[in-house]
Every structure is written in structure tokens, then in C-alpha cells.
Amino acid sequence: MADNSFGEYPPNMAPRDALIVREQKLPDHVVDVYSGDSLTAPTLGPLNPFKDQTNALKRKNVLTGMAEETYISEHTFRSKHRAIEGKGGPERDHRSGLEVKEEAAKIRSARQKKGDATIADGDGAYVGPWASYKKAEWEEVGQDEEIGSDEEVEYVYEDEDEDVIESGQAVSAPAAALARRKEVEELGEETTIFHGSEQFDYQGRTYMHVPKDLDVDLEKEVGSVTNYIPKKLVHTWKHHGDKAVTALRFFPNSGHLLLSAGADSTVKISDVYHNKELLRSYCGHTKSITDISFNRDGTQFISGSFDRSMKLWDVETGQCLSKFGTGKTPNVLRFNPSKEHSTEFLAGLSDNKIVQYDTRTRELVQEYDHHLNAINTITFVDDNRRFMTTSDDKSIRAWDYNIPVPIKYIAEPHMYPITRATLHPSQKYLACQSSDNQVLVYGATDRFRQNRKKSFRGHNNAGTAVDLAFSPDGQFLASGDSAGFVVFWDWKTCKMYHKLQAGDQAITCVQWHPQETSKVAAAGLDGVIRYWD
């Protein structure tokens, strides 16, 4: 039975003069569960009928406003936490304003004086707002005291006289240096091994003689015959074992010999005709070969290696004629093809420099130092009077030979490093292997501008230095691929003609035979040299 002791006005009775009566959700005197809605909702009294209630709580989810959950990184939290801890932490002692001012004055007193504005240099010179704070240069610390991770420590020993070496006293080399010296002695000096069946033919000629008993005239002008795309595998050489082949070079003009360099630190030369046998090995480097280059007439070649040395070899006898070195790794080597400077070669180094040596005097002739990263390619252009270089600094520079100042600098924000480059047989264009899976074309005459109409795509070379090669008649462009293909494009239309599966691993070396119509040599990381026709 309801309690009527309150009469006709019970305490929970709704006010009779309210315009809109709010519905009471919960019984009286019950604690409401905390929520944003319950905090912001009016609990007593009538609602204003003339106020738009939709916007009243639009930007509030707590009583004082809008609270949002946020996430901060571990680093941000740590930096804020250190800032508070550095000032004593939340439990730091309370300091009055006077104490704070005294501490600031104490810090300022340790600062140098601003100096006299009339004195420019010397004692009492004006330093103004750049005056530094005086700090103790060093402080003695006991052995048991803890040292901060950001503090520098120098251990001072009293008995330092024992380390002084008297003049004339013999000192033995470090053990590591002795071990390295012994290893080099065991390897020996530069050696050569002849592998062919006979060193001289019935007329006393060596393998340097261009063969005449073939269906092909190997002494005709290069590019005088029409070229075609190869279709089938003719021969394979596996002279470098399972180590990668790093460079391939056909003998200049005739192409009857094939020079190959590998990661097994050796250079080998093979016969392309007759028995296709291995003829000679050139041993003398201690690490992987980076590049090789024939001179103009093919009697000598230069080799560079990761052992930071460059060596000049006689192709016929295998003798090492000269050694060159700057203490840096030669990434690319190029003999000058002109008659006038045929004894000079350029070497692009890992320390951003291009050095020029003369093989007769064995001296450094010139140094080109403008690139900002390791050199990747060197290509002679404009009748060998100039050369173009590319680097990991994503730029292309053109130089006049013997003048160490670039005449053209090409660098765009969208450019990628150029890893390989080759000159078109017409001498007018330079094809560049860009690291964004495309081949770009630049003019090789006066202006050195990019030919934006020519761009060759469809292969994958990102992250790998992959060779480019033009057919001798300039009709086709061939490139390796990191998936084991040899890709062929038409030079005029830029369309891909054919994709040849040449292995399972990346094909990094591609060379087109200078005299044959459709013969291409390709090799890569699997160490197999494949000869296609």
C-alpha cells in the first residue's frame, strides 16, 4: 500500500507547471553509473522548449568538454618522462620564486663576459650572445664511482714510460700483418697457365692470329652486316667453376677470342671458333675481379679487383706488365680507344674519383674529382675527345679528356643511379641502365640531353648491375635481367622483340659479337658463359 503521509504532494511528483516533463529513468537516490551521457544530461528541472537540444551536447562527451583517446609512441613517452624526471620528478621539493631566481643567477655567473664591442680579436674580444659557459675540463673520478653513459672517460696510468720505444730499437710487426704477408707469399706473384692443345700452329702463330679458314670474314668493318636476334644455345663455357662471371669482353674488331673475369679472382681467355677451348688463365689478384678492358689493338688488357689493385697483362704471353693502385677499389676500367692516347686508361674508383694512368710511364696523369659517390661507368664519346661518367650519386657528368672540370652535369630529382652504359654504333646516343627497371637514352654529342622519346622497359634490373649491348649495326639493344633473361628491344620502335631464358640466376654480362650476324655471349651469377646464335 502506498504511503500517503505526504498528502497530495509526494517528493517524486513531476512539477505541474513544466512545459516538457523529463522522463526519470532511475528511481530516486540510486547512484548512476559513470558515463559521458549521464554527466552532461540535465537531471532536474524542465527543458527549454525553445532551445535546439541537438547542438547542446554536440562537442561534449564529458562535463567540461570533449575528451578523446590518443596514442603516443614509446619514444615520445620516454622523452616527456625524462623531461619531468630531469627536474626532480613529480615528488620534487617545492621551490619558491626567489630560489629559482638564485639558481638562474648562479648559472649565468658561469658564462663568459660579452666582451668589448670595439675589440675584434684577441683578449676581451666581443662575443655578444655567443658567449659560452665555463665548464671544468676534467674531473677526477674514483674507481668505485658510477659514470654516466654520456660522459667521456680517459684512463691515466702513472707508469706510462714503459711504452716509450727508444730510437733504433727493432720492433716486430703485428701478428695479423705477419699472417697476411705469409698468405700473400704463399699465393705467389702473378702467374699464367696455358690450357690450349697447342701454343703455336704449323706456321708458328699463336691464338692472337685472326683465323682465315672460317665462313665469316673477321676482318671486315664492324657493323657492315645486318644483325638478327639469336634463338638457340650454341655452346657453354664453365671455366670459373660455380663462381659468378663479372665481366665479358670480345677481342676488339675480330671477336675470335672471348675474355672473361670471375669472382674466383682469375681472368680467362677462350677460343670462340674451332674447338672453343680454354686457352689461358691470368692469375694474380686475390679477390673478385671488378672489370676488364682491352686496349685498342687487343695486345694488352687491364684488370681491376676488390683487392684494390689494377694490373696490366700481355694477352699473348700472360705476363703481368705493370701494377697500379691508389688504395681504393676500381669499379670500372676503360682504355682510351684513340690512337693518340692508346696507352692511357681511366679507372673509376670507389672513393668518387676517376684517375688517368699512362701505361708507359706507370704514373698518374690526371685526376677527375667531382662526383659525390662511387663511379659506375665510363664511356668515351665524340670521337674519343670526351667521356661521360655515371655514379651512385644519381648524376651523369661529361668531361673533356685531360681536363678535370665537367662540361655537363645532369642530375634530376627523379633520377636513379646509372649502373651500366653503352654507346650506340652511330656514336650519337648513350644507353644507360637505370636502377628503376628501364633503359634511358641520352645524346652523346654536344648537348648531352635526354631523349625522352626513347625508353626501354620490360626487364628487371633493380639492385643489380646489368650489362647493355648494342648489335654492331645498331638495330637491336640487348640487356641482362635479374631473373635470368636476356632481353632484346628494337632500337627505333623501343618495343621488346624477344626474351631469352638464359639461366636461373641474374644475367649480368651481355656482349654482342662484333662480326657475326646473330651471336651473343651472356653470363651471370651461376658462372656459366652461354653462347647464343
Coordinates of C-alpha atoms in Angstrom, one line a residue:
M1 CA 0.0 0.0 0.0
A2 CA 1.4 3.4 -1.0
D3 CA 2.3 5.8 1.8
N4 CA 0.0 8.8 1.6
S5 CA 1.5 10.6 4.7
F6 CA 2.9 13.3 2.3
G7 CA -0.5 14.2 1.2
E8 CA -1.1 15.2 -2.4
Y9 CA 2.4 16.4 -3.0
P10 CA 4.8 13.4 -2.9
P11 CA 8.5 14.2 -3.3
N12 CA 8.8 12.4 -6.7
M13 CA 5.8 14.1 -8.2
A14 CA 6.5 15.9 -11.5
P15 CA 6.1 19.7 -11.4
R16 CA 2.7 20.7 -12.7
D17 CA 3.8 23.9 -14.3
A18 CA 6.5 22.3 -16.5
L19 CA 6.2 22.8 -20.2
I20 CA 8.0 19.5 -21.1
V21 CA 8.4 16.9 -18.3
R22 CA 11.7 15.0 -18.4
E23 CA 11.3 11.2 -18.0
Q24 CA 13.0 9.9 -14.9
K25 CA 15.0 6.8 -15.9
L26 CA 16.1 5.7 -12.5
P27 CA 14.5 5.6 -9.0
D28 CA 15.4 8.3 -6.6
H29 CA 18.6 8.1 -4.5
V30 CA 20.2 5.5 -6.8
V31 CA 23.9 6.1 -7.8
D32 CA 24.1 6.4 -11.6
V33 CA 26.9 4.5 -13.3
Y34 CA 29.6 7.0 -14.6
S35 CA 29.1 7.8 -18.3
G36 CA 29.6 10.8 -20.5
D37 CA 25.8 11.0 -21.2
S38 CA 24.8 10.9 -17.5
L39 CA 27.3 13.7 -16.7
T40 CA 26.2 16.1 -19.4
A41 CA 22.5 15.4 -19.1
P42 CA 20.4 17.9 -17.0
T43 CA 18.9 16.0 -14.0
L44 CA 16.5 18.5 -12.7
G45 CA 14.0 21.0 -14.0
P46 CA 12.2 21.4 -17.2
L47 CA 13.9 21.5 -20.6
N48 CA 13.9 24.7 -22.5
P49 CA 11.4 24.2 -25.3
F50 CA 12.9 27.0 -27.4
K51 CA 16.5 25.7 -27.3
D52 CA 17.7 23.4 -30.0
Q53 CA 18.8 20.3 -28.0
T54 CA 20.6 18.6 -30.9
N55 CA 23.6 21.1 -30.8
A56 CA 23.7 21.4 -27.0
L57 CA 25.9 18.3 -26.5
K58 CA 27.4 18.2 -29.9
R59 CA 31.0 18.9 -28.9
K60 CA 31.0 17.4 -25.4
N61 CA 31.3 13.9 -24.1
V62 CA 32.4 14.9 -20.6
L63 CA 31.2 17.7 -18.3
T64 CA 34.0 20.1 -19.2
G65 CA 34.2 19.4 -23.0
M66 CA 35.4 16.8 -25.4
A67 CA 37.8 14.1 -24.3
E68 CA 39.5 11.9 -26.9
E69 CA 41.6 8.8 -26.5
T70 CA 45.0 9.1 -28.1
Y71 CA 48.1 7.0 -28.7
I72 CA 51.8 8.1 -28.3
S73 CA 54.9 6.2 -29.3
E74 CA 57.3 4.7 -26.8
H75 CA 60.0 7.3 -27.8
T76 CA 57.6 10.3 -27.2
F77 CA 56.6 9.0 -23.8
R78 CA 60.2 8.3 -22.7
S79 CA 61.3 11.8 -23.8
K80 CA 58.4 13.5 -21.9
H81 CA 59.1 11.3 -18.9
R82 CA 62.8 12.2 -18.9
A83 CA 61.9 15.9 -19.0
I84 CA 59.9 15.6 -15.9
E85 CA 62.4 13.4 -14.1
G86 CA 65.2 15.8 -15.1
K87 CA 63.6 18.5 -13.0
G88 CA 63.2 16.3 -10.0
G89 CA 60.2 14.3 -10.9
P90 CA 56.6 14.7 -9.6
E91 CA 57.9 14.4 -6.0
R92 CA 60.4 17.2 -6.3
D93 CA 60.7 19.7 -3.5
H94 CA 58.7 22.9 -3.7
R95 CA 60.9 25.9 -4.5
S96 CA 59.9 29.5 -4.1
G97 CA 60.4 32.1 -6.8
L98 CA 63.4 33.5 -5.0
E99 CA 65.2 30.2 -5.0
V100 CA 64.5 29.7 -8.7
K101 CA 66.0 33.2 -9.5
E102 CA 69.1 32.5 -7.4
E103 CA 69.7 29.3 -9.3
A104 CA 69.4 31.0 -12.6
A105 CA 71.8 33.8 -11.5
K106 CA 74.3 31.1 -10.4
I107 CA 74.1 29.5 -13.9
R108 CA 74.6 33.0 -15.6
S109 CA 77.6 33.7 -13.5
A110 CA 79.4 30.8 -15.0
R111 CA 79.1 32.3 -18.5
Q112 CA 81.8 34.3 -20.2
K113 CA 81.6 38.1 -20.5
K114 CA 80.2 39.5 -23.7
G115 CA 83.4 41.5 -24.2
D116 CA 84.1 44.9 -25.7
A117 CA 82.4 45.7 -29.0
T118 CA 85.5 47.8 -30.0
I119 CA 87.8 44.8 -29.9
A120 CA 87.5 42.4 -32.9
D121 CA 90.0 39.7 -32.0
G122 CA 92.2 38.6 -29.1
D123 CA 91.6 39.0 -25.3
G124 CA 88.4 40.8 -24.4
A125 CA 87.0 40.5 -27.9
Y126 CA 83.3 40.9 -28.4
V127 CA 81.4 37.6 -28.4
G128 CA 77.9 39.0 -27.5
P129 CA 75.1 36.5 -27.3
W130 CA 77.5 33.7 -28.4
A131 CA 79.4 33.7 -25.1
S132 CA 79.9 30.2 -23.9
Y133 CA 79.7 28.7 -20.4
K134 CA 82.8 27.9 -18.4
K135 CA 83.0 24.2 -17.6
A136 CA 85.6 22.2 -15.9
E137 CA 87.7 20.5 -18.5
W138 CA 88.1 17.3 -16.5
E139 CA 87.3 15.9 -13.1
E140 CA 88.9 13.2 -11.2
V141 CA 86.7 10.2 -10.5
G142 CA 87.3 7.4 -8.1
Q143 CA 87.3 3.8 -9.3
D144 CA 84.1 3.0 -7.4
E145 CA 82.1 5.9 -8.6
E146 CA 79.5 5.4 -11.3
I147 CA 79.9 7.1 -14.6
G148 CA 77.0 8.3 -16.8
S149 CA 76.6 6.7 -20.3
D150 CA 77.0 10.1 -21.9
E151 CA 80.3 11.0 -20.1
E152 CA 83.7 10.6 -21.7
V153 CA 86.3 8.8 -19.6
E154 CA 90.1 8.8 -20.0
Y155 CA 92.2 6.4 -18.0
V156 CA 95.5 7.8 -16.9
Y157 CA 98.2 5.4 -15.8
E158 CA 101.2 6.6 -13.8
D159 CA 103.7 4.2 -15.3
E160 CA 103.5 5.3 -18.9
D161 CA 107.3 5.4 -19.5
E162 CA 107.3 1.6 -20.2
D163 CA 105.5 2.1 -23.6
V164 CA 108.2 4.5 -24.9
I165 CA 110.3 2.9 -27.6
E166 CA 113.9 4.0 -27.8
S167 CA 115.4 5.2 -31.0
G168 CA 117.0 2.4 -33.1
Q169 CA 115.1 -0.3 -31.2
A170 CA 113.9 -3.1 -33.6
V171 CA 110.1 -3.8 -33.3
S172 CA 108.4 -6.8 -34.8
A173 CA 105.3 -6.4 -37.0
P174 CA 101.9 -7.2 -35.6
A175 CA 100.8 -10.9 -35.8
A176 CA 97.9 -10.1 -38.2
A177 CA 100.3 -8.3 -40.6
L178 CA 102.7 -11.2 -40.5
A179 CA 99.9 -13.7 -41.2
R180 CA 98.7 -11.6 -44.2
R181 CA 102.3 -11.4 -45.5
K182 CA 102.7 -15.1 -45.3
E183 CA 99.4 -15.6 -47.1
V184 CA 100.5 -13.4 -50.0
E185 CA 103.8 -15.1 -50.2
E186 CA 102.1 -18.5 -50.5
L187 CA 99.9 -17.1 -53.3
G188 CA 103.0 -16.0 -55.1
E189 CA 103.3 -13.3 -57.8
E190 CA 101.3 -13.1 -61.0
T191 CA 101.2 -16.3 -62.8
T192 CA 99.7 -17.6 -66.1
I193 CA 98.7 -21.1 -67.2
F194 CA 98.3 -22.1 -70.8
H195 CA 95.4 -24.6 -71.2
G196 CA 95.2 -24.9 -75.0
S197 CA 96.0 -28.0 -77.0
E198 CA 98.9 -26.3 -78.9
Q199 CA 100.5 -22.9 -78.3
F200 CA 101.7 -22.4 -81.9
D201 CA 100.2 -23.6 -85.2
Y202 CA 102.2 -25.1 -88.1
Q203 CA 103.3 -21.6 -89.1
G204 CA 104.4 -20.6 -85.6
R205 CA 101.4 -18.3 -85.0
T206 CA 99.7 -18.1 -81.6
Y207 CA 96.0 -17.7 -80.8
M208 CA 96.3 -13.9 -81.4
H209 CA 96.2 -14.6 -85.1
V210 CA 92.8 -13.9 -86.6
P211 CA 91.7 -17.2 -88.3
K212 CA 91.1 -17.1 -92.1
D213 CA 89.7 -20.6 -92.5
L214 CA 86.1 -19.7 -91.5
D215 CA 82.9 -18.9 -93.3
V216 CA 82.9 -15.5 -91.7
D217 CA 85.3 -12.7 -92.6
L218 CA 86.5 -11.5 -89.2
E219 CA 88.5 -8.5 -90.6
K220 CA 85.6 -6.7 -92.3
E221 CA 84.3 -3.4 -91.0
V222 CA 82.3 -3.8 -87.8
G223 CA 78.6 -3.2 -88.4
S224 CA 78.7 -3.8 -92.1
V225 CA 76.3 -6.8 -92.0
T226 CA 72.7 -6.9 -90.9
N227 CA 72.1 -8.4 -87.4
Y228 CA 69.3 -10.7 -86.2
I229 CA 68.1 -11.9 -82.8
P230 CA 69.6 -15.2 -81.6
K231 CA 67.3 -18.1 -81.0
K232 CA 69.3 -21.2 -79.8
L233 CA 72.1 -22.1 -77.5
V234 CA 75.3 -23.0 -79.3
H235 CA 77.9 -23.5 -76.6
T236 CA 78.6 -23.1 -72.9
W237 CA 81.9 -22.4 -71.0
K238 CA 82.3 -23.2 -67.3
H239 CA 85.8 -22.1 -66.7
H240 CA 85.1 -20.1 -63.4
G241 CA 83.5 -23.0 -61.6
D242 CA 80.4 -22.1 -59.6
K243 CA 81.7 -18.5 -59.0
A244 CA 80.0 -15.6 -60.7
V245 CA 81.2 -14.2 -64.0
T246 CA 81.7 -10.4 -63.5
A247 CA 82.8 -9.2 -67.0
L248 CA 82.9 -10.4 -70.6
R249 CA 84.9 -8.8 -73.5
F250 CA 85.2 -9.9 -77.1
F251 CA 88.6 -9.4 -78.8
P252 CA 88.5 -5.9 -80.5
N253 CA 87.2 -5.9 -84.1
S254 CA 87.6 -9.6 -84.9
G255 CA 85.9 -11.2 -81.9
H256 CA 87.7 -14.5 -82.3
L257 CA 88.7 -14.6 -78.6
L258 CA 86.5 -14.1 -75.5
L259 CA 88.0 -12.7 -72.3
S260 CA 86.1 -13.4 -69.1
A261 CA 86.6 -12.3 -65.5
G262 CA 85.1 -14.0 -62.5
A263 CA 84.6 -13.9 -58.7
D264 CA 87.3 -16.6 -58.5
S265 CA 89.9 -13.8 -58.9
T266 CA 91.1 -15.1 -62.3
V267 CA 90.8 -13.8 -65.8
K268 CA 90.5 -16.4 -68.6
I269 CA 90.6 -16.2 -72.4
S270 CA 88.8 -18.7 -74.6
D271 CA 88.6 -19.5 -78.3
V272 CA 85.3 -18.6 -79.9
Y273 CA 85.9 -20.7 -83.1
H274 CA 87.4 -24.1 -83.9
N275 CA 87.4 -26.2 -80.6
K276 CA 86.0 -23.3 -78.4
E277 CA 88.6 -24.4 -75.8
L278 CA 90.0 -22.5 -72.8
L279 CA 93.4 -21.0 -73.9
R280 CA 94.9 -19.2 -71.0
S281 CA 94.3 -18.2 -67.3
Y282 CA 95.7 -15.0 -65.8
C283 CA 96.2 -15.3 -62.0
G284 CA 97.5 -12.6 -59.7
H285 CA 94.5 -11.0 -58.0
T286 CA 93.5 -12.1 -54.5
K287 CA 89.8 -11.1 -54.7
S288 CA 87.0 -11.0 -57.2
I289 CA 87.6 -9.1 -60.4
T290 CA 85.5 -5.9 -60.9
D291 CA 86.2 -5.1 -64.6
I292 CA 88.5 -5.8 -67.6
S293 CA 89.3 -3.7 -70.7
F294 CA 91.2 -4.4 -73.9
N295 CA 93.5 -1.8 -75.3
R296 CA 93.0 -0.5 -78.9
D297 CA 94.7 -3.4 -80.8
G298 CA 93.9 -6.2 -78.2
T299 CA 97.5 -7.0 -77.4
Q300 CA 97.0 -5.9 -73.7
F301 CA 94.2 -5.7 -71.2
I302 CA 93.8 -4.1 -67.8
S303 CA 92.1 -5.8 -64.9
G304 CA 90.8 -4.4 -61.6
S305 CA 89.8 -6.2 -58.4
F306 CA 88.4 -5.8 -55.0
D307 CA 91.9 -6.3 -53.7
R308 CA 92.3 -2.6 -54.7
S309 CA 94.8 -3.2 -57.4
M310 CA 94.9 -2.8 -61.2
K311 CA 97.2 -4.9 -63.4
L312 CA 98.2 -4.7 -67.0
W313 CA 98.6 -8.0 -68.8
D314 CA 100.0 -9.2 -72.1
V315 CA 97.3 -11.2 -73.8
E316 CA 99.6 -13.4 -75.8
T317 CA 102.2 -14.4 -73.1
G318 CA 100.2 -13.9 -69.9
Q319 CA 102.9 -11.7 -68.4
C320 CA 101.9 -9.0 -65.9
L321 CA 103.5 -5.9 -67.4
S322 CA 102.5 -3.2 -64.7
K323 CA 100.7 -2.7 -61.5
F324 CA 98.7 0.3 -60.5
G325 CA 96.9 1.2 -57.3
T326 CA 95.5 4.1 -55.3
G327 CA 94.3 2.1 -52.2
K328 CA 90.7 2.2 -53.4
T329 CA 88.6 -0.4 -55.3
P330 CA 88.5 0.2 -59.1
N331 CA 84.8 -0.3 -60.1
V332 CA 85.3 0.4 -63.9
L333 CA 88.3 0.4 -66.2
R334 CA 88.4 1.8 -69.8
F335 CA 91.4 2.1 -72.2
N336 CA 91.3 5.2 -74.4
P337 CA 90.3 3.9 -77.9
S338 CA 92.0 6.7 -79.8
K339 CA 95.4 6.3 -81.5
E340 CA 96.9 9.3 -79.8
H341 CA 96.2 8.2 -76.3
S342 CA 96.0 4.5 -76.8
T343 CA 98.5 3.8 -73.9
E344 CA 96.3 5.6 -71.3
F345 CA 93.4 4.3 -69.4
L346 CA 90.8 5.6 -67.0
A347 CA 89.7 4.0 -63.7
G348 CA 86.5 4.9 -61.8
L349 CA 87.1 4.3 -58.1
S350 CA 85.0 3.7 -55.0
D351 CA 86.2 7.0 -53.5
N352 CA 84.3 9.1 -56.0
K353 CA 87.4 9.8 -58.2
I354 CA 88.3 9.0 -61.8
V355 CA 92.1 8.5 -62.3
Q356 CA 94.0 8.5 -65.5
Y357 CA 97.2 6.5 -65.9
D358 CA 99.8 6.1 -68.7
T359 CA 101.0 2.5 -69.1
R360 CA 104.4 3.6 -70.5
T361 CA 105.4 5.8 -67.5
R362 CA 103.2 4.0 -65.0
E363 CA 102.4 7.4 -63.5
L364 CA 99.1 9.1 -62.6
V365 CA 98.4 11.6 -65.3
Q366 CA 95.2 13.2 -64.3
E367 CA 92.5 13.0 -61.6
Y368 CA 88.8 13.9 -62.1
D369 CA 87.2 14.5 -58.7
H370 CA 83.7 16.0 -58.9
H371 CA 81.3 13.0 -58.3
L372 CA 79.8 12.6 -54.8
N373 CA 79.7 8.8 -54.7
A374 CA 81.3 5.7 -56.2
I375 CA 81.9 5.7 -60.0
N376 CA 79.8 3.1 -62.0
T377 CA 80.6 3.7 -65.7
I378 CA 83.0 5.5 -68.1
T379 CA 82.1 5.8 -71.8
F380 CA 84.2 7.6 -74.4
V381 CA 82.1 9.8 -76.8
D382 CA 82.6 12.4 -79.5
D383 CA 85.5 10.7 -81.4
N384 CA 87.1 9.8 -78.0
R385 CA 87.7 13.5 -77.3
R386 CA 85.3 13.4 -74.4
F387 CA 83.9 10.9 -72.0
M388 CA 80.7 10.5 -69.9
T389 CA 80.6 9.1 -66.4
T390 CA 77.8 7.9 -64.1
S391 CA 77.9 7.4 -60.4
D392 CA 75.9 6.3 -57.4
D393 CA 75.2 9.9 -56.7
K394 CA 72.5 9.7 -59.3
S395 CA 74.2 12.1 -61.8
I396 CA 75.8 12.0 -65.2
R397 CA 78.8 14.1 -66.0
A398 CA 80.5 14.8 -69.3
W399 CA 84.2 15.7 -69.4
D400 CA 86.8 16.9 -72.0
Y401 CA 89.6 14.4 -72.0
N402 CA 92.6 15.6 -69.9
I403 CA 90.6 18.5 -68.4
P404 CA 89.4 17.7 -64.8
V405 CA 86.4 20.0 -64.9
P406 CA 83.0 18.6 -66.1
I407 CA 81.5 20.4 -69.1
K408 CA 78.0 19.0 -68.4
Y409 CA 76.2 18.0 -65.2
I410 CA 72.9 16.1 -65.4
A411 CA 71.0 15.4 -62.2
E412 CA 67.2 15.4 -61.7
P413 CA 65.2 14.6 -58.6
H414 CA 63.5 11.7 -60.3
M415 CA 66.8 10.1 -61.5
Y416 CA 68.1 6.8 -60.2
P417 CA 71.7 5.6 -60.2
I418 CA 73.0 4.5 -63.6
T419 CA 74.8 1.2 -63.2
R420 CA 75.8 0.4 -66.8
A421 CA 76.1 2.4 -70.1
T422 CA 76.9 1.7 -73.7
L423 CA 77.4 3.8 -76.8
H424 CA 75.3 3.3 -79.9
P425 CA 77.3 2.3 -83.0
S426 CA 76.3 5.7 -84.6
Q427 CA 78.2 7.4 -81.8
K428 CA 75.2 9.8 -81.3
Y429 CA 73.4 8.2 -78.3
L430 CA 74.3 6.7 -74.9
A431 CA 72.0 4.0 -73.5
C432 CA 72.0 4.0 -69.7
Q433 CA 70.8 1.2 -67.4
S434 CA 68.8 3.0 -64.8
S435 CA 68.1 1.3 -61.4
D436 CA 64.3 1.8 -61.8
N437 CA 64.0 -1.1 -64.3
Q438 CA 64.3 1.0 -67.5
V439 CA 66.9 2.0 -70.0
L440 CA 67.3 5.7 -70.6
V441 CA 68.8 7.3 -73.7
Y442 CA 71.0 10.5 -73.7
G443 CA 72.6 12.4 -76.5
A444 CA 76.4 11.8 -76.8
T445 CA 77.3 14.8 -78.9
D446 CA 77.2 18.4 -77.8
R447 CA 74.1 18.9 -75.6
F448 CA 74.0 15.5 -73.8
R449 CA 70.3 15.9 -73.3
Q450 CA 67.9 13.0 -72.5
N451 CA 65.9 11.7 -75.4
R452 CA 62.5 11.3 -73.8
K453 CA 61.0 9.6 -76.8
K454 CA 63.3 6.6 -76.2
S455 CA 62.8 4.5 -73.1
F456 CA 63.2 0.7 -72.9
R457 CA 61.2 -1.2 -70.3
G458 CA 60.1 -4.8 -69.6
H459 CA 63.1 -6.2 -67.8
N460 CA 64.0 -6.2 -64.1
N461 CA 67.4 -4.9 -63.1
A462 CA 66.8 -3.0 -59.8
G463 CA 69.6 -3.8 -57.3
T464 CA 71.8 -5.5 -59.9
A465 CA 74.4 -4.0 -62.2
V466 CA 73.3 -5.5 -65.6
D467 CA 75.1 -5.1 -68.9
L468 CA 73.8 -3.4 -72.0
A469 CA 74.9 -4.2 -75.5
F470 CA 74.0 -2.9 -79.0
S471 CA 74.1 -5.1 -82.1
P472 CA 77.0 -3.9 -84.3
D473 CA 74.6 -2.5 -86.9
G474 CA 72.7 -0.5 -84.2
Q475 CA 69.4 -2.2 -84.9
F476 CA 68.9 -4.0 -81.5
L477 CA 69.6 -3.4 -77.9
A478 CA 70.2 -6.3 -75.6
S479 CA 70.2 -6.3 -71.8
G480 CA 70.6 -8.8 -69.0
D481 CA 67.9 -9.4 -66.3
S482 CA 67.9 -10.2 -62.6
A483 CA 65.6 -13.2 -63.3
G484 CA 67.9 -14.9 -65.8
F485 CA 66.7 -13.5 -69.1
V486 CA 68.4 -11.8 -72.0
V487 CA 66.0 -9.1 -73.3
F488 CA 66.1 -7.7 -76.9
W489 CA 64.5 -4.4 -78.0
D490 CA 64.2 -2.8 -81.4
W491 CA 66.2 0.5 -81.3
K492 CA 63.8 2.5 -83.5
T493 CA 60.4 1.5 -82.0
C494 CA 61.6 0.7 -78.4
K495 CA 59.4 -2.4 -78.5
M496 CA 60.6 -5.6 -76.9
Y497 CA 61.3 -8.3 -79.5
H498 CA 62.3 -11.3 -77.6
K499 CA 63.1 -12.5 -74.0
L500 CA 65.6 -15.3 -73.9
Q501 CA 65.7 -17.6 -70.8
A502 CA 69.5 -17.8 -70.3
G503 CA 69.6 -19.2 -66.7
D504 CA 68.0 -19.3 -63.3
Q505 CA 70.1 -16.5 -61.7
A506 CA 70.7 -12.9 -62.7
I507 CA 72.4 -12.4 -66.1
T508 CA 74.9 -9.5 -65.5
C509 CA 77.1 -9.8 -68.6
V510 CA 75.9 -9.5 -72.2
Q511 CA 78.2 -9.0 -75.2
W512 CA 77.2 -8.9 -78.9
H513 CA 79.8 -10.5 -81.3
P514 CA 81.3 -7.7 -83.4
Q515 CA 81.4 -9.7 -86.7
E516 CA 78.7 -12.4 -86.6
T517 CA 75.1 -11.7 -87.6
S518 CA 73.3 -13.0 -84.5
K519 CA 75.8 -14.3 -81.9
V520 CA 75.5 -13.1 -78.3
A521 CA 77.5 -14.2 -75.2
A522 CA 75.8 -13.9 -71.8
A523 CA 76.9 -14.9 -68.3
G524 CA 75.8 -14.2 -64.8
L525 CA 75.9 -15.3 -61.2
D526 CA 75.7 -19.0 -62.0
G527 CA 79.2 -18.9 -63.5
V528 CA 78.2 -20.3 -66.9
I529 CA 79.0 -18.4 -70.1
R530 CA 76.4 -19.1 -72.7
Y531 CA 76.9 -18.5 -76.4
W532 CA 73.7 -18.0 -78.4
D533 CA 73.1 -17.9 -82.2

